[in-house]
């Protein structure tokens, strides 16, 4: 099976680039006949806009198609399979590793994928992939339950992406993620077969039609369990957070091939099939909670506390290094105690939850007993008051925006995601800090979910300069060696492999496990059309290709990190462009204007932008309420509307404004 980017796959199985363009033109016209012109995107501005997700990669699709039903997505996939055109599925586009972009056919979930069904008094919930994670939790709130996965993007991320990336966050760890809380799913395979693993009749039909596939999965499971060394390695690797490669723990965790199949789909990033519905076992959502900010003299003492807190009644323990604290200490509303700390000071933000006040008090007492054995820079003072509680968590929530908002215009903010065993956490953190210094990333900060040994590090990067790309490449090579060779950790803990870590999957897992992953891909996607280049990629430089430009556009929006958190707020999102997409479009227009040489494309994009970017923006300011760097895209819209008016029109508008209502 060939590997590479979508364009490499297309060229390998469908002729020249010109042939592929013609094939995409034909299939675009076919989709219009199938779904109508309003759900097929072919114009260059919106294609560009959909070439962006929250990662630092860009691939511009040739066709974007919005599907609303299983029947529609089955028909679209059948046409792509017939013509051997690669397809990528997208829910919210908030993923960070490049798994939701393509230069072929992008299938976007429309408004028909929002069904939620709560079952067994909230113990189970059945969700379609277009449901926002936060909406699922709102539906479950009356039952004092929630879904297990808790990514930081849960207000904007959709269930399809949460499951396909096996996303997690501060609390769910490795015990309550999608893999562990999956009950059943409806899934669409690459060959067009739809199977519901929670429906007995569907399973009977599937066993009859796909017995060979199921038997091969069972054989892989038996062979993997029989290979004691490999089985032990798989169990050890998944004892900490790991989203590098496929969820091959399914081969050692389950006997039934259907169970293996559906758990392989978790974390597969749309490369093995499409999850049309998922049923989760929910987890308790305790209403009573308290938090404390603990300061330690150094990273070693902080990580010693983490090891002691692991069995304690804590729901979250967030680690923040001194650089992270420094990045927010002068922001409004920050606690005074984080200012002026010595270098090396490390913070732990600890949360505990309980069903009632008595349980909460008991938890706090138990935690205090544990902490008596470590050195802190002050007492552990827990608070359950909402205002004080919120102020503490404002520290943690402000870290990523603190770097993103102050970066140099034209640069990208990158958040990486690794995991180590807790006993290695202190040394690994110091080693990461040493790599920042070695490669000149002096603004880099570290924070993370300490109970899981999961560290995020944030830094800024200029991809417009070749020497800067080389610096990034050297840095990431060193990071991978550190994580894999020194600590045998996870190169991706919760953000998914994507394009970003695809070249390093074999490095982390070794030859035998990687061969298993390749066979799984070939077994379930023999044509290689499902999100090619993601998770498995033979190109050792794939993580350095298709890097997204971030040109200066306007000071009003230059700090935009293109995370997509704004999109759920925008009233025109389903009509034309979202706030993120408006910024993407204006950045490209600005780049073309600055560089010159392609006036035809600039003129075409400007013409399209007049309606899609300006006339349909309500300039309501709602986008700013969800933006981590507080951008109001409507301000850009108003500024651009003003610039496109002639002086005479502006004078008339001003006169009308002065006399309005008189």
XYZ file of C-alpha atoms in Angstrom:
662
model
C 0.000 0.000 0.000
C 1.490 3.373 -0.947
C 1.926 6.003 1.729
C 2.488 9.750 1.640
C 0.466 12.914 1.355
C -2.902 12.918 -0.370
C -1.390 14.235 -3.582
C 1.210 11.450 -3.611
C -1.504 8.848 -3.162
C -3.622 10.428 -5.874
C -0.713 10.459 -8.275
C 0.183 6.878 -7.445
C -3.240 5.432 -8.137
C -4.883 7.856 -10.515
C -2.470 9.334 -13.057
C -0.920 12.782 -13.377
C -1.825 15.907 -11.465
C -3.796 17.104 -14.487
C -5.704 13.817 -14.505
C -6.467 14.247 -10.827
C -7.735 17.794 -11.322
C -10.027 16.575 -14.054
C -11.220 13.731 -11.817
C -11.966 16.164 -9.000
C -13.831 18.451 -11.386
C -15.968 15.526 -12.534
C -16.679 14.287 -9.042
C -17.497 17.807 -7.867
C -20.126 18.060 -10.593
C -21.413 14.621 -9.607
C -21.758 15.711 -5.982
C -23.718 18.793 -7.054
C -26.147 16.500 -8.845
C -26.362 14.315 -5.760
C -26.626 16.943 -3.017
C -27.190 20.304 -4.650
C -24.805 23.185 -5.303
C -25.271 24.673 -1.832
C -23.507 21.704 -0.220
C -20.577 21.362 -2.606
C -17.754 23.893 -2.369
C -15.573 24.480 -5.403
C -14.703 28.194 -5.296
C -11.094 29.082 -4.430
C -11.800 31.234 -1.371
C -13.797 28.653 0.541
C -11.518 25.832 -0.579
C -8.640 27.827 0.909
C -10.662 28.405 4.071
C -11.331 24.690 4.481
C -7.622 23.987 3.990
C -7.103 25.152 7.558
C -7.652 23.330 10.822
C -6.161 24.113 14.239
C -2.806 22.587 13.309
C 0.163 24.273 11.647
C -0.372 22.438 8.361
C -2.306 23.466 5.279
C -3.564 21.357 2.411
C -6.165 22.980 0.175
C -8.916 20.539 -0.831
C -10.086 20.393 -4.423
C -13.638 19.535 -3.400
C -15.464 20.129 -0.115
C -18.763 18.329 0.324
C -21.159 18.758 3.246
C -23.097 15.618 4.105
C -26.113 15.328 6.392
C -26.956 11.615 6.464
C -25.398 8.169 6.421
C -26.865 7.605 2.965
C -25.171 10.739 1.654
C -21.769 9.956 3.112
C -22.015 6.398 1.787
C -22.731 7.715 -1.717
C -19.894 10.240 -1.554
C -17.460 7.610 -0.331
C -18.579 5.199 -3.066
C -17.837 7.779 -5.757
C -14.408 8.502 -4.281
C -13.675 4.795 -3.999
C -14.684 4.275 -7.637
C -12.313 7.026 -8.781
C -9.712 6.233 -6.118
C -9.742 9.774 -4.802
C -8.512 10.276 -1.227
C -11.043 11.504 1.321
C -10.699 13.149 4.713
C -13.504 13.524 7.248
C -13.865 16.691 9.313
C -16.064 17.484 12.297
C -15.002 20.754 13.999
C -11.445 21.055 12.697
C -9.966 21.696 16.150
C -7.323 18.956 15.935
C -3.699 19.985 16.311
C -1.599 17.464 14.389
C -2.711 17.949 10.775
C -5.208 15.084 10.595
C -8.167 17.140 9.312
C -6.693 18.647 6.121
C -6.375 17.230 2.601
C -5.620 18.289 -0.949
C -8.297 15.941 -2.301
C -11.925 15.519 -1.137
C -12.872 16.906 2.266
C -16.102 15.517 3.732
C -17.529 17.958 6.272
C -20.336 17.081 8.657
C -23.445 19.178 8.046
C -26.310 19.977 10.385
C -27.795 16.485 10.279
C -25.368 14.870 12.715
C -26.501 16.358 16.033
C -28.674 13.628 17.522
C -28.225 12.719 21.205
C -30.069 9.955 23.051
C -29.625 9.545 26.806
C -30.243 6.005 28.040
C -30.445 4.177 31.382
C -30.907 7.348 33.449
C -27.775 8.897 32.022
C -25.533 5.863 32.411
C -25.235 5.705 28.599
C -25.422 8.307 25.870
C -25.724 7.728 22.136
C -24.138 10.508 20.087
C -23.740 11.388 16.446
C -20.363 12.808 15.409
C -21.589 16.378 14.911
C -22.531 16.862 18.571
C -20.334 19.260 20.520
C -18.707 17.595 23.505
C -19.999 20.347 25.786
C -23.545 19.875 24.480
C -23.385 16.190 25.391
C -22.387 17.156 28.912
C -25.164 19.727 29.130
C -27.652 17.025 28.175
C -26.228 14.737 30.869
C -26.068 17.404 33.588
C -29.545 16.640 34.940
C -28.316 13.113 35.656
C -25.107 14.362 37.347
C -23.144 12.543 34.625
C -20.759 13.513 31.844
C -18.866 11.861 29.016
C -15.443 10.575 29.997
C -13.275 12.410 27.432
C -12.584 15.970 28.570
C -10.337 17.755 26.049
C -9.625 21.436 26.666
C -11.430 22.115 23.380
C -14.631 20.396 24.557
C -16.725 23.551 24.026
C -15.765 23.533 20.331
C -14.702 19.967 19.535
C -17.254 17.526 18.178
C -17.768 13.918 19.148
C -16.508 12.642 15.800
C -13.108 14.196 16.380
C -13.058 13.405 20.096
C -13.521 9.700 19.324
C -11.371 9.587 16.188
C -8.467 11.180 18.078
C -9.100 9.452 21.425
C -8.939 12.944 22.890
C -8.505 13.428 26.606
C -7.775 16.198 29.069
C -7.195 17.073 32.697
C -9.382 14.495 34.413
C -10.144 11.498 32.228
C -6.625 10.062 32.166
C -6.360 6.625 30.580
C -9.401 5.207 32.378
C -12.236 7.398 31.074
C -11.214 8.216 27.494
C -13.185 7.164 24.410
C -11.370 3.834 24.181
C -12.255 2.867 27.749
C -15.835 4.218 27.787
C -16.891 2.959 24.341
C -19.945 0.701 24.417
C -20.825 0.424 20.723
C -20.715 2.371 17.464
C -22.155 2.636 13.997
C -19.238 2.703 11.612
C -18.825 3.028 7.878
C -15.949 1.057 6.408
C -13.911 2.037 3.376
C -15.786 -0.492 1.220
C -19.111 1.209 2.003
C -20.330 -1.301 4.575
C -22.250 0.146 7.513
C -22.256 -1.902 10.711
C -23.856 -1.195 14.079
C -21.900 -3.053 16.747
C -24.742 -2.552 19.216
C -27.349 -4.221 16.999
C -27.461 -8.011 16.900
C -29.070 -8.206 13.450
C -26.464 -5.863 11.997
C -23.690 -7.999 13.454
C -25.182 -11.162 11.937
C -25.226 -9.539 8.498
C -21.715 -8.197 8.976
C -20.368 -11.581 10.055
C -21.839 -13.136 6.922
C -20.436 -10.518 4.564
C -17.102 -9.827 6.296
C -16.209 -13.122 7.924
C -12.734 -13.077 6.375
C -12.023 -9.629 7.801
C -13.247 -10.603 11.260
C -11.252 -13.821 11.267
C -8.084 -11.948 10.286
C -8.610 -9.480 13.138
C -9.081 -12.412 15.504
C -5.869 -13.992 14.173
C -3.966 -10.751 14.705
C -5.270 -10.646 18.255
C -4.221 -14.213 18.973
C -0.783 -13.725 17.416
C -0.192 -10.509 19.333
C -1.166 -12.081 22.656
C 1.083 -15.052 21.890
C 4.033 -12.731 21.304
C 4.671 -12.138 25.000
C 7.289 -9.459 24.484
C 5.130 -7.456 22.076
C 2.000 -7.873 24.191
C 3.858 -6.667 27.275
C 5.190 -3.674 25.382
C 1.721 -2.731 24.154
C 0.299 -2.924 27.671
C 3.158 -0.849 29.058
C 2.858 1.791 26.337
C -0.857 2.246 26.949
C -0.443 2.363 30.728
C 0.346 6.036 30.119
C -1.451 8.298 27.673
C -0.629 7.386 24.089
C -2.169 8.428 20.770
C 0.869 7.613 18.632
C -0.178 5.217 15.887
C -3.213 2.949 16.072
C -4.936 1.644 19.208
C -3.278 -1.750 18.927
C -4.035 -2.347 22.588
C -7.347 -3.569 21.161
C -5.471 -6.681 20.018
C -4.495 -7.602 23.577
C -7.533 -6.231 25.416
C -10.281 -8.084 23.517
C -11.066 -11.529 22.149
C -14.088 -10.828 19.955
C -13.085 -9.417 16.546
C -15.948 -6.906 16.545
C -14.645 -5.502 19.826
C -11.177 -5.322 18.310
C -12.554 -3.561 15.247
C -14.534 -0.886 17.045
C -11.692 -0.120 19.453
C -9.249 0.168 16.554
C -11.519 2.912 15.219
C -10.895 4.958 18.354
C -7.867 7.124 17.689
C -7.678 6.113 14.017
C -8.122 9.721 12.808
C -10.397 8.803 9.920
C -7.854 6.472 8.327
C -9.770 3.219 8.923
C -13.410 4.257 8.626
C -16.053 6.792 9.626
C -17.728 6.740 13.040
C -21.379 7.573 12.313
C -22.537 7.173 15.918
C -20.992 6.217 19.224
C -22.463 5.061 22.509
C -20.481 5.995 25.600
C -20.648 4.760 29.134
C -20.824 8.010 31.084
C -19.016 8.903 34.315
C -20.160 10.754 37.465
C -20.013 14.540 37.443
C -19.715 15.524 41.083
C -21.030 18.988 41.848
C -18.871 19.710 44.895
C -15.276 20.644 44.131
C -12.329 22.451 45.655
C -8.945 23.562 44.356
C -5.580 24.615 45.739
C -2.503 26.146 44.132
C 0.627 24.511 45.527
C 4.077 26.007 44.989
C 7.240 23.909 45.221
C 10.887 24.992 45.309
C 11.779 22.909 42.253
C 10.453 20.469 39.699
C 11.799 17.478 41.618
C 9.779 18.210 44.729
C 6.676 18.963 42.661
C 6.920 15.633 40.861
C 7.492 13.817 44.150
C 4.184 15.303 45.248
C 2.555 14.114 42.016
C 3.596 10.529 42.725
C 2.118 10.781 46.223
C -1.099 12.351 44.908
C -1.661 9.651 42.278
C -3.623 7.337 44.630
C -5.180 10.232 46.563
C -8.775 11.454 45.973
C -7.822 14.058 43.363
C -9.545 14.624 40.021
C -6.870 16.811 38.421
C -3.271 17.810 39.087
C -1.954 20.391 36.646
C 1.771 21.121 36.561
C 3.100 24.551 35.529
C 6.790 25.393 35.288
C 8.230 28.775 36.256
C 8.196 30.002 32.647
C 4.493 29.181 32.427
C 3.719 31.101 35.607
C 5.832 34.026 34.424
C 3.842 34.217 31.176
C 0.638 35.086 33.053
C 1.755 36.590 36.375
C 1.144 40.189 35.275
C -2.232 39.518 33.671
C -5.319 41.047 35.307
C -6.889 38.929 38.016
C -3.900 36.693 38.645
C -3.133 35.690 42.260
C -0.375 37.742 43.861
C 1.486 34.644 45.058
C 2.655 33.680 41.564
C 4.563 36.953 41.065
C 8.275 37.323 41.715
C 8.979 33.654 42.298
C 12.491 32.271 42.096
C 13.650 30.412 39.010
C 12.860 26.737 39.260
C 9.683 27.155 41.284
C 7.003 24.786 40.017
C 3.270 24.894 40.667
C 0.656 22.185 40.966
C -2.989 23.144 40.625
C -4.941 20.424 42.423
C -8.665 19.756 42.197
C -10.779 17.311 44.177
C -14.475 16.511 43.689
C -17.127 14.736 45.747
C -20.841 14.007 45.860
C -21.412 16.115 48.965
C -19.711 18.571 51.322
C -18.766 15.853 53.793
C -17.042 13.863 51.091
C -15.231 16.967 49.874
C -13.913 17.747 53.360
C -12.726 14.160 53.724
C -10.904 14.385 50.403
C -9.156 17.610 51.407
C -8.039 16.059 54.690
C -6.653 13.009 52.880
C -4.749 15.203 50.424
C -3.298 17.279 53.277
C -2.004 14.105 54.893
C -0.280 13.103 51.660
C 1.287 16.531 51.190
C 2.737 16.529 54.698
C 5.598 14.508 53.293
C 6.790 17.105 50.768
C 8.264 20.598 50.924
C 6.012 23.400 49.717
C 6.483 27.160 49.669
C 3.345 27.672 51.703
C 0.372 25.807 53.129
C -2.066 23.895 50.936
C -5.169 26.064 51.119
C -8.176 24.581 49.332
C -11.111 26.723 48.322
C -14.554 25.747 47.130
C -15.709 29.338 46.606
C -16.537 29.913 42.957
C -14.746 33.272 42.686
C -11.526 32.024 44.282
C -11.758 28.704 42.463
C -12.139 30.497 39.131
C -9.154 32.750 39.786
C -6.899 29.738 40.315
C -8.041 28.005 37.145
C -7.649 31.250 35.230
C -3.900 30.730 35.637
C -4.007 27.374 33.861
C -6.451 28.447 31.167
C -4.416 31.545 30.368
C -1.152 29.772 29.558
C -1.655 28.882 25.897
C -3.161 32.280 24.990
C -0.375 34.028 26.907
C 2.170 32.744 24.404
C -0.105 32.956 21.382
C -1.194 36.532 21.956
C 2.277 38.041 22.337
C 4.088 36.199 19.566
C 5.664 38.078 16.686
C 3.249 38.699 13.799
C 3.710 36.103 11.075
C 4.780 33.336 13.435
C 2.903 30.234 14.547
C 2.211 29.116 18.094
C 2.790 25.385 18.521
C 1.598 23.185 21.358
C 3.286 19.797 21.571
C 2.057 16.879 23.594
C 4.177 14.101 25.141
C 3.891 11.692 28.069
C 6.289 10.008 30.466
C 6.011 7.621 33.378
C 5.477 9.613 36.573
C 8.794 8.431 37.992
C 10.519 10.035 34.977
C 8.502 13.252 34.968
C 10.935 15.503 36.861
C 14.017 14.494 34.889
C 12.135 14.627 31.590
C 10.847 18.133 32.336
C 14.370 19.372 33.065
C 15.629 17.711 29.886
C 12.896 19.409 27.846
C 13.840 22.763 29.343
C 17.449 22.087 28.358
C 16.341 21.440 24.767
C 14.487 24.771 24.727
C 17.736 26.499 25.678
C 19.816 24.483 23.206
C 17.580 25.381 20.261
C 16.795 28.949 21.273
C 13.125 28.577 22.211
C 13.458 30.938 25.150
C 9.738 31.766 25.290
C 8.708 28.102 25.635
C 6.577 27.065 28.582
C 5.629 23.687 30.044
C 2.355 22.685 31.629
C 0.371 19.500 31.696
C -1.705 16.804 33.284
C 0.785 15.615 35.864
C -1.168 12.588 37.120
C -0.751 11.063 33.667
C 2.818 12.250 33.097
C 1.384 14.264 30.213
C 3.292 17.447 29.379
C 2.360 20.156 26.908
C 5.011 22.585 25.783
C 4.189 25.747 23.897
C 6.546 27.776 21.735
C 6.474 30.075 18.725
C 7.863 29.239 15.311
C 8.466 31.088 12.046
C 7.884 28.768 9.092
C 8.496 31.462 6.464
C 12.298 31.261 6.814
C 14.189 28.134 5.752
C 16.701 28.392 8.587
C 13.838 28.552 11.086
C 12.272 25.414 9.615
C 15.658 23.719 9.968
C 15.826 24.834 13.610
C 12.382 23.363 14.211
C 13.381 20.096 12.508
C 16.500 19.770 14.656
C 14.525 20.554 17.802
C 11.846 17.965 17.046
C 14.482 15.352 16.239
C 15.982 15.951 19.668
C 12.557 15.878 21.334
C 11.756 12.537 19.705
C 15.081 11.060 20.780
C 14.535 12.305 24.313
C 11.003 10.943 24.597
C 11.653 7.610 22.890
C 15.285 6.703 23.494
C 15.800 8.182 26.950
C 12.398 7.614 28.552
C 10.372 5.291 26.276
C 7.486 7.745 26.521
C 4.689 8.792 24.171
C 5.380 11.236 21.344
C 1.676 12.021 21.251
C -0.317 11.655 24.431
C -3.727 13.068 23.519
C -3.526 15.215 20.365
C -3.333 12.387 17.827
C -0.514 11.394 15.478
C -1.684 13.280 12.401
C 0.993 14.347 9.966
C 3.044 15.797 12.783
C 4.276 12.519 14.279
C 3.609 10.103 11.409
C 7.314 9.895 10.460
C 8.196 8.875 14.032
C 5.611 6.162 14.733
C 7.987 3.301 13.951
C 10.709 4.998 15.996
C 8.456 4.968 19.050
C 6.846 1.577 18.589
C 9.491 -0.562 16.923
C 9.359 -2.773 13.842
C 6.909 -5.449 15.033
C 4.249 -3.085 16.341
C 4.600 -0.849 13.299
C 4.129 -3.859 11.005
C 0.903 -4.621 12.873
C -0.314 -1.084 12.251
C 0.476 -1.297 8.556
C -1.413 -4.565 8.229
C -4.427 -3.074 10.012
C -4.428 -0.152 7.589
C -4.147 -2.452 4.557
C -6.867 -4.728 5.891
C -9.420 -1.974 6.467
C -8.419 0.478 3.725
C -6.822 -1.591 0.939
C -7.043 1.248 -1.600
C -5.385 3.683 0.780
C -7.962 6.417 0.179
C -8.899 7.213 3.794
C -6.874 10.193 5.017
C -3.581 9.066 3.462
C -0.365 10.377 4.960
C -1.911 10.518 8.426
C -0.641 8.130 11.162
C 1.366 6.069 8.644
C 3.735 7.892 6.310
C 6.934 6.664 4.685
C 8.234 10.195 4.120
C 10.696 11.006 6.942
C 10.167 14.714 6.282
C 6.369 14.655 6.129
C 6.150 16.714 9.323
C 8.084 19.500 7.576
C 5.900 19.670 4.468
C 2.688 21.603 3.828
C 3.467 24.001 6.684
C 0.796 26.639 7.061
C 1.810 30.242 6.352
C 0.721 32.872 8.877
C 1.367 36.148 7.022
C 0.664 39.533 8.532
C -2.816 40.695 7.605
C -4.031 43.308 10.069
C -3.106 44.084 13.691
C -6.746 43.442 14.577
C -6.351 39.728 13.810
C -2.624 38.974 13.566
C -2.686 37.168 16.912
C -5.263 34.647 15.636
C -4.010 31.088 16.159
C -6.715 29.577 13.908
C -7.945 27.255 16.669
C -11.570 27.429 15.523
C -13.065 28.013 18.970
C -14.972 30.973 17.502
C -16.853 28.982 14.884
C -19.664 27.680 17.087
C -20.579 31.272 17.978
C -20.869 32.661 14.443
C -24.386 33.192 13.015
C -23.102 33.074 9.422
C -20.972 29.939 9.852
C -23.322 27.737 7.841
C -23.925 30.365 5.187
C -20.477 31.465 4.052
C -17.388 31.727 6.248
C -16.650 31.436 9.953
C -14.509 34.003 11.807
C -11.479 31.716 11.557
C -12.060 31.299 7.834
C -12.494 35.035 7.312
C -9.081 35.575 8.858
C -7.556 32.772 6.772
C -8.940 34.355 3.610
C -7.773 37.852 4.482
C -4.315 36.585 5.379
C -3.986 35.043 1.926
C -5.271 38.163 0.184
C -2.811 40.265 2.190
C 0.045 37.928 1.303
C -0.773 38.120 -2.391
C -0.956 41.908 -2.211
C 2.379 42.151 -0.393
C 4.237 39.732 -2.651
C 2.646 40.698 -5.974
C 2.984 38.509 -9.042
C -0.431 36.838 -8.946
C -2.884 39.672 -9.389
C -5.447 37.413 -11.058
C -5.754 35.198 -7.968
C -5.738 38.210 -5.651
C -8.531 39.850 -7.635
C -10.577 36.649 -7.665
C -10.233 36.169 -3.913
C -11.061 39.821 -3.202
C -14.185 39.576 -5.330
C -15.352 36.467 -3.499
C -14.407 37.955 -0.133
C -16.707 40.944 -0.624
C -19.738 38.727 -0.115
C -18.391 35.716 1.761
C -16.120 37.656 4.089
C -17.676 41.091 4.478
C -21.336 41.295 3.496
C -22.368 38.181 5.418
C -20.480 38.964 8.639
C -22.892 40.206 11.298
C -20.032 41.989 13.108
C -21.860 40.985 16.288
C -18.789 40.320 18.412
C -19.905 36.860 19.527
C -16.719 35.306 18.160
C -14.637 37.260 20.681
C -16.464 35.627 23.587
C -14.997 32.235 22.659
C -11.600 33.391 21.364
C -8.656 32.504 23.623
C -6.757 35.588 22.402
C -9.861 37.831 22.455
C -10.060 38.643 18.744
C -13.270 40.175 17.473
C -13.305 39.380 13.766
C -16.175 41.810 13.303
C -13.740 44.650 13.981
C -11.748 43.561 10.937
C -14.963 43.351 8.930
C -15.915 46.891 9.893
C -12.441 48.175 9.065
C -12.426 46.494 5.656
C -15.917 47.721 4.872
C -14.735 51.227 5.626
C -11.657 50.879 3.433
C -13.620 49.689 0.427
C -15.954 52.703 0.544
C -15.079 55.765 -1.479
C -14.498 59.062 0.388
C -17.835 60.347 -0.958
C -19.704 57.280 0.333
C -18.028 57.626 3.723
C -19.086 61.305 3.931
C -22.691 60.395 3.088
C -22.671 57.587 5.671
C -21.268 59.904 8.320
C -23.901 62.541 7.540
C -26.666 59.932 7.769
C -25.288 58.675 11.065
C -25.257 62.145 12.566
C -28.902 62.732 11.614
C -30.137 59.212 12.446
C -33.181 59.419 14.694
C -33.614 63.221 14.473
